[in-house]
mmCIF file of C-alpha atoms in Angstrom:
data_model
loop_
_atom_site.group_PDB
_atom_site.id
_atom_site.type_symbol
_atom_site.label_atom_id
_atom_site.label_comp_id
_atom_site.label_asym_id
_atom_site.label_seq_id
_atom_site.Cartn_x
_atom_site.Cartn_y
_atom_site.Cartn_z
ATOM 1 C CA MET A 25 135.510 -127.345 -52.384
ATOM 2 C CA PRO A 26 136.208 -130.016 -50.172
ATOM 3 C CA ARG A 27 135.629 -129.699 -46.219
ATOM 4 C CA THR A 28 139.307 -130.268 -43.831
ATOM 5 C CA LYS A 29 139.697 -132.727 -41.019
ATOM 6 C CA GLY A 30 140.497 -132.282 -37.570
ATOM 7 C CA ASN A 31 140.006 -128.907 -36.179
ATOM 8 C CA LYS A 32 136.487 -127.505 -37.205
ATOM 9 C CA ASN A 33 134.375 -131.282 -36.222
ATOM 10 C CA ARG A 34 136.527 -131.892 -32.896
ATOM 11 C CA PRO A 35 133.903 -130.490 -29.565
ATOM 12 C CA LYS A 36 134.928 -127.127 -27.850
ATOM 13 C CA THR A 37 137.034 -127.684 -24.624
ATOM 14 C CA ASN A 38 137.913 -125.877 -22.169
ATOM 15 C CA THR A 39 140.917 -123.764 -23.348
ATOM 16 C CA THR A 40 141.623 -122.351 -19.901
ATOM 17 C CA LYS A 41 144.477 -123.946 -18.249
ATOM 18 C CA ASP A 42 145.856 -123.633 -14.394
ATOM 19 C CA TYR A 43 149.452 -122.942 -15.641
ATOM 20 C CA ALA A 44 150.566 -121.938 -12.194
ATOM 21 C CA SER A 45 148.863 -125.376 -10.726
ATOM 22 C CA GLN A 46 150.903 -127.350 -13.310
ATOM 23 C CA ILE A 47 154.139 -125.482 -12.690
ATOM 24 C CA ALA A 48 153.648 -126.607 -9.489
ATOM 25 C CA GLU A 49 153.155 -129.236 -9.703
ATOM 26 C CA ARG A 50 156.502 -130.116 -11.685
ATOM 27 C CA GLN A 51 158.374 -128.415 -9.387
ATOM 28 C CA GLU A 52 157.203 -130.287 -6.490
ATOM 29 C CA SER A 53 158.388 -133.143 -8.389
ATOM 30 C CA ILE A 54 161.730 -131.809 -8.790
ATOM 31 C CA VAL A 55 162.254 -131.149 -5.825
ATOM 32 C CA SER A 56 161.353 -134.715 -4.683
ATOM 33 C CA LEU A 57 162.916 -136.202 -6.981
ATOM 34 C CA THR A 58 166.577 -134.516 -6.328
ATOM 35 C CA ALA A 59 165.936 -135.045 -2.893
ATOM 36 C CA GLU A 60 165.634 -138.788 -3.699
ATOM 37 C CA ILE A 61 169.051 -138.552 -5.940
ATOM 38 C CA ALA A 62 170.849 -137.270 -3.670
ATOM 39 C CA SER A 63 169.698 -140.249 -0.589
ATOM 40 C CA ILE A 64 170.740 -142.868 -3.302
ATOM 41 C CA THR A 65 173.578 -141.096 -4.313
ATOM 42 C CA ALA A 66 174.897 -140.866 -0.603
ATOM 43 C CA ASN A 67 173.460 -144.873 -0.318
ATOM 44 C CA ILE A 68 176.032 -145.498 -3.263
ATOM 45 C CA ASP A 69 179.091 -143.769 -1.133
ATOM 46 C CA THR A 70 178.982 -145.019 1.973
ATOM 47 C CA LEU A 71 178.664 -149.146 -0.102
ATOM 48 C CA LYS A 72 181.777 -148.349 -2.416
ATOM 49 C CA ALA A 73 183.518 -147.033 1.263
ATOM 50 C CA ASP A 74 182.505 -150.143 2.417
ATOM 51 C CA LEU A 75 183.454 -152.499 -0.355
ATOM 52 C CA LYS A 76 187.107 -151.011 -0.880
ATOM 53 C CA GLU A 77 187.033 -151.955 3.079
ATOM 54 C CA LYS A 78 186.001 -155.385 2.683
ATOM 55 C CA LYS A 79 188.408 -155.579 -0.729
ATOM 56 C CA ALA A 80 191.304 -154.482 1.645
ATOM 57 C CA LYS A 81 190.550 -157.085 4.197
ATOM 58 C CA ALA A 82 190.397 -159.287 1.942
ATOM 59 C CA ASP A 83 193.035 -159.029 0.133
ATOM 60 C CA ALA A 84 195.612 -158.632 3.351
ATOM 61 C CA LYS A 85 194.509 -161.994 4.169
ATOM 62 C CA VAL A 86 195.089 -163.518 1.062
ATOM 63 C CA ALA A 87 198.353 -161.864 1.485
ATOM 64 C CA GLU A 88 199.067 -163.733 4.839
ATOM 65 C CA GLU A 89 197.811 -167.171 3.345
ATOM 66 C CA ALA A 90 200.132 -166.601 0.450
ATOM 67 C CA LYS A 91 203.274 -166.005 2.956
ATOM 68 C CA LYS A 92 202.365 -168.605 5.323
ATOM 69 C CA ALA A 93 202.248 -170.507 2.118
ATOM 70 C CA GLU A 94 205.863 -169.752 0.900
ATOM 71 C CA ALA A 95 206.785 -170.497 4.412
ATOM 72 C CA GLU A 96 205.861 -173.651 4.778
ATOM 73 C CA SER A 97 207.051 -174.694 1.372
ATOM 74 C CA VAL A 98 210.699 -173.238 2.543
ATOM 75 C CA VAL A 99 210.655 -174.849 5.064
ATOM 76 C CA CYS A 100 209.008 -178.412 4.160
ATOM 77 C CA GLY A 101 211.576 -178.282 0.448
#
């Protein structure tokens, strides 16, 4: 009967793992990633507000220029 490959021939490793330290590391990682996500979200919100403000100014300027052009065409025409 042939021998099965795999587990029997593998060298024995230390099977006692420190699960508590692994869990602590993962929890620290989660906390740091959550903080990073919060800061990025806050940055995005401020950038959106700035964009909205600049867009409103640009739209007002375009409307003003359109009124001036319309007034000039009426005067000249």
